[in-house]
PDB file of C-alpha atoms in Angstrom:
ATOM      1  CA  UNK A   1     157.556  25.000  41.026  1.00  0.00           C
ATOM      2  CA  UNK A   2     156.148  27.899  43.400  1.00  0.00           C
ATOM      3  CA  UNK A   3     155.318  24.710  45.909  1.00  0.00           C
ATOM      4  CA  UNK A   4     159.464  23.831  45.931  1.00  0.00           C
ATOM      5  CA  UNK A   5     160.223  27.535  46.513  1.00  0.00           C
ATOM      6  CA  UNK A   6     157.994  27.525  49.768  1.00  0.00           C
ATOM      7  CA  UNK A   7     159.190  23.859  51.168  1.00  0.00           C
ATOM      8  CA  UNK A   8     162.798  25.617  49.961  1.00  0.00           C
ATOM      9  CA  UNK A   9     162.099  29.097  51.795  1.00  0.00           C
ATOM     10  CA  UNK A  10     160.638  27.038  54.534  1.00  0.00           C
ATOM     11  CA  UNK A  11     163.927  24.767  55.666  1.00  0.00           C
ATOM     12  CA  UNK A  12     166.038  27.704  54.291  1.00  0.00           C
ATOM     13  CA  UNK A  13     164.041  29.512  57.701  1.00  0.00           C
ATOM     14  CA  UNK A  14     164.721  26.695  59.628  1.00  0.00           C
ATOM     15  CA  UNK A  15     168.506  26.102  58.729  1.00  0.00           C
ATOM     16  CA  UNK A  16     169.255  29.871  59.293  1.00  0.00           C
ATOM     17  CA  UNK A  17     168.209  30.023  62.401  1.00  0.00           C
ATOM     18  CA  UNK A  18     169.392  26.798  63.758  1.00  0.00           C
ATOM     19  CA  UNK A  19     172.563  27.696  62.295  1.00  0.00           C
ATOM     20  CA  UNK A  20     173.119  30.860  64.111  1.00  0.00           C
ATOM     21  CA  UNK A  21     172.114  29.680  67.396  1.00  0.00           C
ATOM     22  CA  UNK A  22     175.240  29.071  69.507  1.00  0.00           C
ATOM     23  CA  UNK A  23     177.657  30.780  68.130  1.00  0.00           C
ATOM     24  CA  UNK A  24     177.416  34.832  70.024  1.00  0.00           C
ATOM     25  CA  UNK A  25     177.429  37.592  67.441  1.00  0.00           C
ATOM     26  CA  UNK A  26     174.350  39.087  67.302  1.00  0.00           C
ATOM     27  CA  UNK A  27     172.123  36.887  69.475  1.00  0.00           C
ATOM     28  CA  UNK A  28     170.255  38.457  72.321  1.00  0.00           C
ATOM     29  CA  UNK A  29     170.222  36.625  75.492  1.00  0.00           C
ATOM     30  CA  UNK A  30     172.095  33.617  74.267  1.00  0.00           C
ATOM     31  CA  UNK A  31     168.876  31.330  75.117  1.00  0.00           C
ATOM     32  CA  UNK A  32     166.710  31.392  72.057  1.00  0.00           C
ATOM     33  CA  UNK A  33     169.289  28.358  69.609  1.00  0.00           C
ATOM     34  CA  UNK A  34     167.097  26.431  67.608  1.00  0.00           C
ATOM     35  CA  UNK A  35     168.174  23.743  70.210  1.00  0.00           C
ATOM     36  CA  UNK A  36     166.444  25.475  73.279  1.00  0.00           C
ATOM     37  CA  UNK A  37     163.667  26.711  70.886  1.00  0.00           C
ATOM     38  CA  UNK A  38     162.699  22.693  69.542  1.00  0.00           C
ATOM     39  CA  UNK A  39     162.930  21.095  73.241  1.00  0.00           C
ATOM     40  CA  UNK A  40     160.607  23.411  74.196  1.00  0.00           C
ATOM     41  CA  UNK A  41     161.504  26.446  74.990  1.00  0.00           C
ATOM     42  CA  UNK A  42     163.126  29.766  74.887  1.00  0.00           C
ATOM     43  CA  UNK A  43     160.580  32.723  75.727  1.00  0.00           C
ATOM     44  CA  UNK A  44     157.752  33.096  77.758  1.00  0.00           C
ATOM     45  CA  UNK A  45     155.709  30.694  75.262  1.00  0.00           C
ATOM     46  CA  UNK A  46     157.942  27.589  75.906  1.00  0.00           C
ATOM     47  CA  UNK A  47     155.867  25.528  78.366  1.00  0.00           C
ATOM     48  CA  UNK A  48     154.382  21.775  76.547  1.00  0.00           C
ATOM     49  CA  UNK A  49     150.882  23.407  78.035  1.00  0.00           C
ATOM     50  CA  UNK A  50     151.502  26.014  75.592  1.00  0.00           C
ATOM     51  CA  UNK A  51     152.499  24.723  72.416  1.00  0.00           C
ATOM     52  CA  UNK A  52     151.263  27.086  69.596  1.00  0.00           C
ATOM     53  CA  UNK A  53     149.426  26.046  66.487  1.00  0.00           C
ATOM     54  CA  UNK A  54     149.782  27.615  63.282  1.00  0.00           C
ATOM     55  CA  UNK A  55     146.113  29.148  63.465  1.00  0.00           C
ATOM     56  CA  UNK A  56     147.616  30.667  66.760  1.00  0.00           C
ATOM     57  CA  UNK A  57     150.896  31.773  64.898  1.00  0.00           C
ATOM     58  CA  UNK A  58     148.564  33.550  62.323  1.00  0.00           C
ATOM     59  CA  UNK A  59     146.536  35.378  64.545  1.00  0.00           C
ATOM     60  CA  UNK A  60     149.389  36.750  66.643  1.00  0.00           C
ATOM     61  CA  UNK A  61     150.964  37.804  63.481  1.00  0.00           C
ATOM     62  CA  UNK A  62     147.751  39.322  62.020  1.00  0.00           C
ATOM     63  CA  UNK A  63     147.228  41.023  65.051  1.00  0.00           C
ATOM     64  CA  UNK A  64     150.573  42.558  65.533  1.00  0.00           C
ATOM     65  CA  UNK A  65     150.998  43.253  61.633  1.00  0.00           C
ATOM     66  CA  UNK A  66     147.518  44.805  61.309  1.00  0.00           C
ATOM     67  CA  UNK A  67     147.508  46.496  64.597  1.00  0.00           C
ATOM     68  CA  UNK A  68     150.638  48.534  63.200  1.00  0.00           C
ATOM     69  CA  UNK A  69     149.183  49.757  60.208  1.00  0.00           C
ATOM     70  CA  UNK A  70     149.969  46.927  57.863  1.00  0.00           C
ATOM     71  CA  UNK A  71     147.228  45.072  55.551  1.00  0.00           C
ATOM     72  CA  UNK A  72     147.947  42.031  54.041  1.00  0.00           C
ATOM     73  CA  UNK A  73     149.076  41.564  51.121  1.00  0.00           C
ATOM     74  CA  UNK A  74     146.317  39.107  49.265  1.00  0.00           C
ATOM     75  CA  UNK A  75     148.828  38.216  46.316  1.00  0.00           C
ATOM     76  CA  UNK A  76     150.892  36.510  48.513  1.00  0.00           C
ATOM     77  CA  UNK A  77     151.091  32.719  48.183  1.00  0.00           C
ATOM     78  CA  UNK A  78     149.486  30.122  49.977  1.00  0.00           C
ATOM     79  CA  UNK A  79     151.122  27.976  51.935  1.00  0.00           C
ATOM     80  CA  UNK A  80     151.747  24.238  50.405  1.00  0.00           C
ATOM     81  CA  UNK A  81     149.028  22.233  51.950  1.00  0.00           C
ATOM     82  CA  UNK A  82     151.431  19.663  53.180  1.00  0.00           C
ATOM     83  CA  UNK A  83     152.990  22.457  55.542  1.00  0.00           C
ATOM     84  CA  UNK A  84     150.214  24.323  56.664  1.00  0.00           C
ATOM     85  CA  UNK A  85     149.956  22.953  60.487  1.00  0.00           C
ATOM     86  CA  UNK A  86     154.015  23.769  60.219  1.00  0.00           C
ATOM     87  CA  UNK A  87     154.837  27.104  58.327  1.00  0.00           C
ATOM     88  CA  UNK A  88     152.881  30.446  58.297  1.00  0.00           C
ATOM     89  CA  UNK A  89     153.350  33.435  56.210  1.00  0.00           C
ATOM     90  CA  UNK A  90     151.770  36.818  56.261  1.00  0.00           C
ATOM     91  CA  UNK A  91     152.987  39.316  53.899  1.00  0.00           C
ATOM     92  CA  UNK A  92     152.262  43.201  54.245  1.00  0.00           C
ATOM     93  CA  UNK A  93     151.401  45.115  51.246  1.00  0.00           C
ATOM     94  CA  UNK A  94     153.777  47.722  52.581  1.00  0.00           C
ATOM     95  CA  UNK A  95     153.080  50.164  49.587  1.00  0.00           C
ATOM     96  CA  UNK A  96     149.903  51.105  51.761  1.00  0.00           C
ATOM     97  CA  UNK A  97     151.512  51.311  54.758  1.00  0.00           C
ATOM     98  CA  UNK A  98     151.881  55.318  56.057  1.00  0.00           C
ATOM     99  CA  UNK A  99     155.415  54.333  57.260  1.00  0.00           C
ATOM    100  CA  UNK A 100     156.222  50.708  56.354  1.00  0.00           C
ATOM    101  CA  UNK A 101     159.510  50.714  58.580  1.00  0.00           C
ATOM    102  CA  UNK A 102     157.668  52.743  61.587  1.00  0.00           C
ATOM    103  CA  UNK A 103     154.688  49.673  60.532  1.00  0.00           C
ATOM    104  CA  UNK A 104     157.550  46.782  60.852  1.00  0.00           C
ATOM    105  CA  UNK A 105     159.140  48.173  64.064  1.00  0.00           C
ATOM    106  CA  UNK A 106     155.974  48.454  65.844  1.00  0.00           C
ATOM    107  CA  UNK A 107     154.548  45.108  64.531  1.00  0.00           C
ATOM    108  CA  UNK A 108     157.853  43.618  65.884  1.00  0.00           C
ATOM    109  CA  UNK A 109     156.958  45.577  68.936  1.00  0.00           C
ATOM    110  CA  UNK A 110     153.862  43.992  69.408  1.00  0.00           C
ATOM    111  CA  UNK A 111     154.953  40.491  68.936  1.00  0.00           C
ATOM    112  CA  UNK A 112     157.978  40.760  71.659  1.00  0.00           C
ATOM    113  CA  UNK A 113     155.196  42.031  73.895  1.00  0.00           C
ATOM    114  CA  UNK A 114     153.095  39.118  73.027  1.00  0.00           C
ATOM    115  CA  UNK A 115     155.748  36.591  74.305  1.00  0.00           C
ATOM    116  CA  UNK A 116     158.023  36.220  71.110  1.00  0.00           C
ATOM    117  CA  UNK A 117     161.730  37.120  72.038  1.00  0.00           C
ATOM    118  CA  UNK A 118     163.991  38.087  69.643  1.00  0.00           C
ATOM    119  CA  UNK A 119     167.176  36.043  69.058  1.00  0.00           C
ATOM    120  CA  UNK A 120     168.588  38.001  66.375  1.00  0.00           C
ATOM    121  CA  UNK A 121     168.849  40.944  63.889  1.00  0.00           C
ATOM    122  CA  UNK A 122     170.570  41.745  61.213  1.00  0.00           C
ATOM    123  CA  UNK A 123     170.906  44.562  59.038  1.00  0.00           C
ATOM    124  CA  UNK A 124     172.514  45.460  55.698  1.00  0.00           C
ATOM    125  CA  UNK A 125     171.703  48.080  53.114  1.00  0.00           C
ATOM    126  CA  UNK A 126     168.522  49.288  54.305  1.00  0.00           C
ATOM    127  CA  UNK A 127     167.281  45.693  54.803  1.00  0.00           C
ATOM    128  CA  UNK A 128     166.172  44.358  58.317  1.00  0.00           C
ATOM    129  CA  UNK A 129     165.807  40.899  59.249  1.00  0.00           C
ATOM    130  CA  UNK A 130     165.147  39.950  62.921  1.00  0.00           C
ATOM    131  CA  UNK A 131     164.540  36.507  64.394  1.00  0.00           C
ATOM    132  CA  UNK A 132     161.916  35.535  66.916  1.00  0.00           C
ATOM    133  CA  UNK A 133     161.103  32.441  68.882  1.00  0.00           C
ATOM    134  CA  UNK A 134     158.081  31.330  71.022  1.00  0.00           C
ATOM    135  CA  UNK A 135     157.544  27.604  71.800  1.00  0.00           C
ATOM    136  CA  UNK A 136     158.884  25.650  68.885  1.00  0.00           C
ATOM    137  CA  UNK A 137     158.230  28.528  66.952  1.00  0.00           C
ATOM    138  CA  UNK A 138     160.730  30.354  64.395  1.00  0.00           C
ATOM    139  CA  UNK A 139     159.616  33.548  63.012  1.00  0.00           C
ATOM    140  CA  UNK A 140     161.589  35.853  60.150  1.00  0.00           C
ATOM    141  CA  UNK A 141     160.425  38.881  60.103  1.00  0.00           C
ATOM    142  CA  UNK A 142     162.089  40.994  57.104  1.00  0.00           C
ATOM    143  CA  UNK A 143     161.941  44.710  56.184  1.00  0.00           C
ATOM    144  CA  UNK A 144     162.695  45.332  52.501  1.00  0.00           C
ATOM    145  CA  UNK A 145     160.837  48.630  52.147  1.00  0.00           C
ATOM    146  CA  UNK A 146     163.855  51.218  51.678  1.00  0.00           C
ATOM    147  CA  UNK A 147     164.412  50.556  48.138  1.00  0.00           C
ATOM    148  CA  UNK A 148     162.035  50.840  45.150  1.00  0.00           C
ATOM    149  CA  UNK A 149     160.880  47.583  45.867  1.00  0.00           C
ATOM    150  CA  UNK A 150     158.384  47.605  49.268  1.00  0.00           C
ATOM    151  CA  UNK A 151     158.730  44.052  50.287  1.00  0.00           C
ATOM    152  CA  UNK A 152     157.497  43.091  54.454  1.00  0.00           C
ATOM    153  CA  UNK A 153     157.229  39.453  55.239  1.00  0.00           C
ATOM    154  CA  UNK A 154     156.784  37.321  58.512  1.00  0.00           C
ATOM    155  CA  UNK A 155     157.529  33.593  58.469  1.00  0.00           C
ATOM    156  CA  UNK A 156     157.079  31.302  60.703  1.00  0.00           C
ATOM    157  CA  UNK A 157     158.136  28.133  61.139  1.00  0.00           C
ATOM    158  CA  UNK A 158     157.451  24.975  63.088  1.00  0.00           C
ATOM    159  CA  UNK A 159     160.809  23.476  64.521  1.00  0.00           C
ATOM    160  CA  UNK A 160     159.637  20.350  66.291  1.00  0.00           C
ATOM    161  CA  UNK A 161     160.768  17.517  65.346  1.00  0.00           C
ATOM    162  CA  UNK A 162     157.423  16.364  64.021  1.00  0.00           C
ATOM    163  CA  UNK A 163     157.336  19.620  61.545  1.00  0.00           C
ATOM    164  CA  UNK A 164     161.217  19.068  60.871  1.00  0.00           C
ATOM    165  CA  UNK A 165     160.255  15.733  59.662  1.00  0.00           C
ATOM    166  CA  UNK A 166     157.620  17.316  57.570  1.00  0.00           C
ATOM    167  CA  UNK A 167     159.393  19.972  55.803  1.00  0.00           C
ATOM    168  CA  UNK A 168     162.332  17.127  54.914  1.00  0.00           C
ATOM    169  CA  UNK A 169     160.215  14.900  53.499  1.00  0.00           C
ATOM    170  CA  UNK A 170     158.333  17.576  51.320  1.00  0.00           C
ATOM    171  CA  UNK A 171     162.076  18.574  50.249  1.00  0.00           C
ATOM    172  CA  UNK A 172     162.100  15.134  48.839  1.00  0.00           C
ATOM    173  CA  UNK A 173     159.270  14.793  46.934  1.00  0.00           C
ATOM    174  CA  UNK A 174     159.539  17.763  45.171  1.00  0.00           C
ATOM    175  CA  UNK A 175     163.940  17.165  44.461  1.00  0.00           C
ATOM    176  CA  UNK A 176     162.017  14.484  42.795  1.00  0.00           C
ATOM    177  CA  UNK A 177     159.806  16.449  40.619  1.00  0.00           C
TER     178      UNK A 177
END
């Protein structure tokens, strides 16, 4: 069940961003649609030389997360095997955090200065969601930490066509189950 939830969560991810790509509103730059982002390239990461992995996702996010004052959560769950060279997720255990939202800001910081360029944020009752791309990349970085409940996650996504293909077909087994 948890394993439908993360291949859910996962295209969910995938389908908001693509789906927000073209159409203005809150985008930054215009350049960063799921489009631009899966042929290659939006952001300084986007040359085929450059292609991140998802080791390479984790450690950027580690970095940036841990950098800021943010440890990570170790109740989070695990990634589905199946997606694990196509989805990343690092989740701060923001009730340690000093300042979670000074924490997420600055961890968002880090990660625009480490090539990721954000596409789009949103913001509604506290909560704080901003997109960033790099390569075929997709990240969602949330900020739930203004209410009783101190929730901070990062996920990343994969949106090549070979990931895409991935994250469908895991959809399917698991409609199935």
């Amino acid at each position: 069940m948890r394993k439908a939830m993360w291949v859910a969560a996962a295209a969910g991810v995938v389908l908001l961003v693509a789906g927000c790509g073209g159409e203005g509103g809150t985008d930054k730059g215009g350049s960063s649609s799921a489009g631009s982002s899966a042929t290659g390239g939006s952001g300084s990461g986007g040359s085929s030389d450059q292609k991140l992995d998802a080791a390479a996702v984790t450690k950027e996010l580690t970095d940036a997360a841990t950098g800021a004052g943010f440890t990570q959560d170790s109740s989070g769950e695990d990634v589905p095997e199946a997606l694990k060279d196509c989805m990343v997720s690092w989740t701060a255990d923001a009730e340690k955090a000093a300042d979670p939202k000074k924490s997420y800001a600055d961890t968002v910081t880090a990660l625009t200065g480490g090539g990721w360029t954000e596409a789009r944020s949103s913001e509604l009752q506290g909560s704080v969601i901003k997109s960033l791309t790099k390569s075929t990349w997709q990240l969602q970085a949330s900020n739930h930490a203004t209410g009783p409940l101190k929730l901070v996650m990062f996920v990343a996504t994969d949106a090549s066509p070979e990931c895409e293909a991935v994250m469908k077909a895991e959809n399917a087994k698991q409609k199935k189950s």
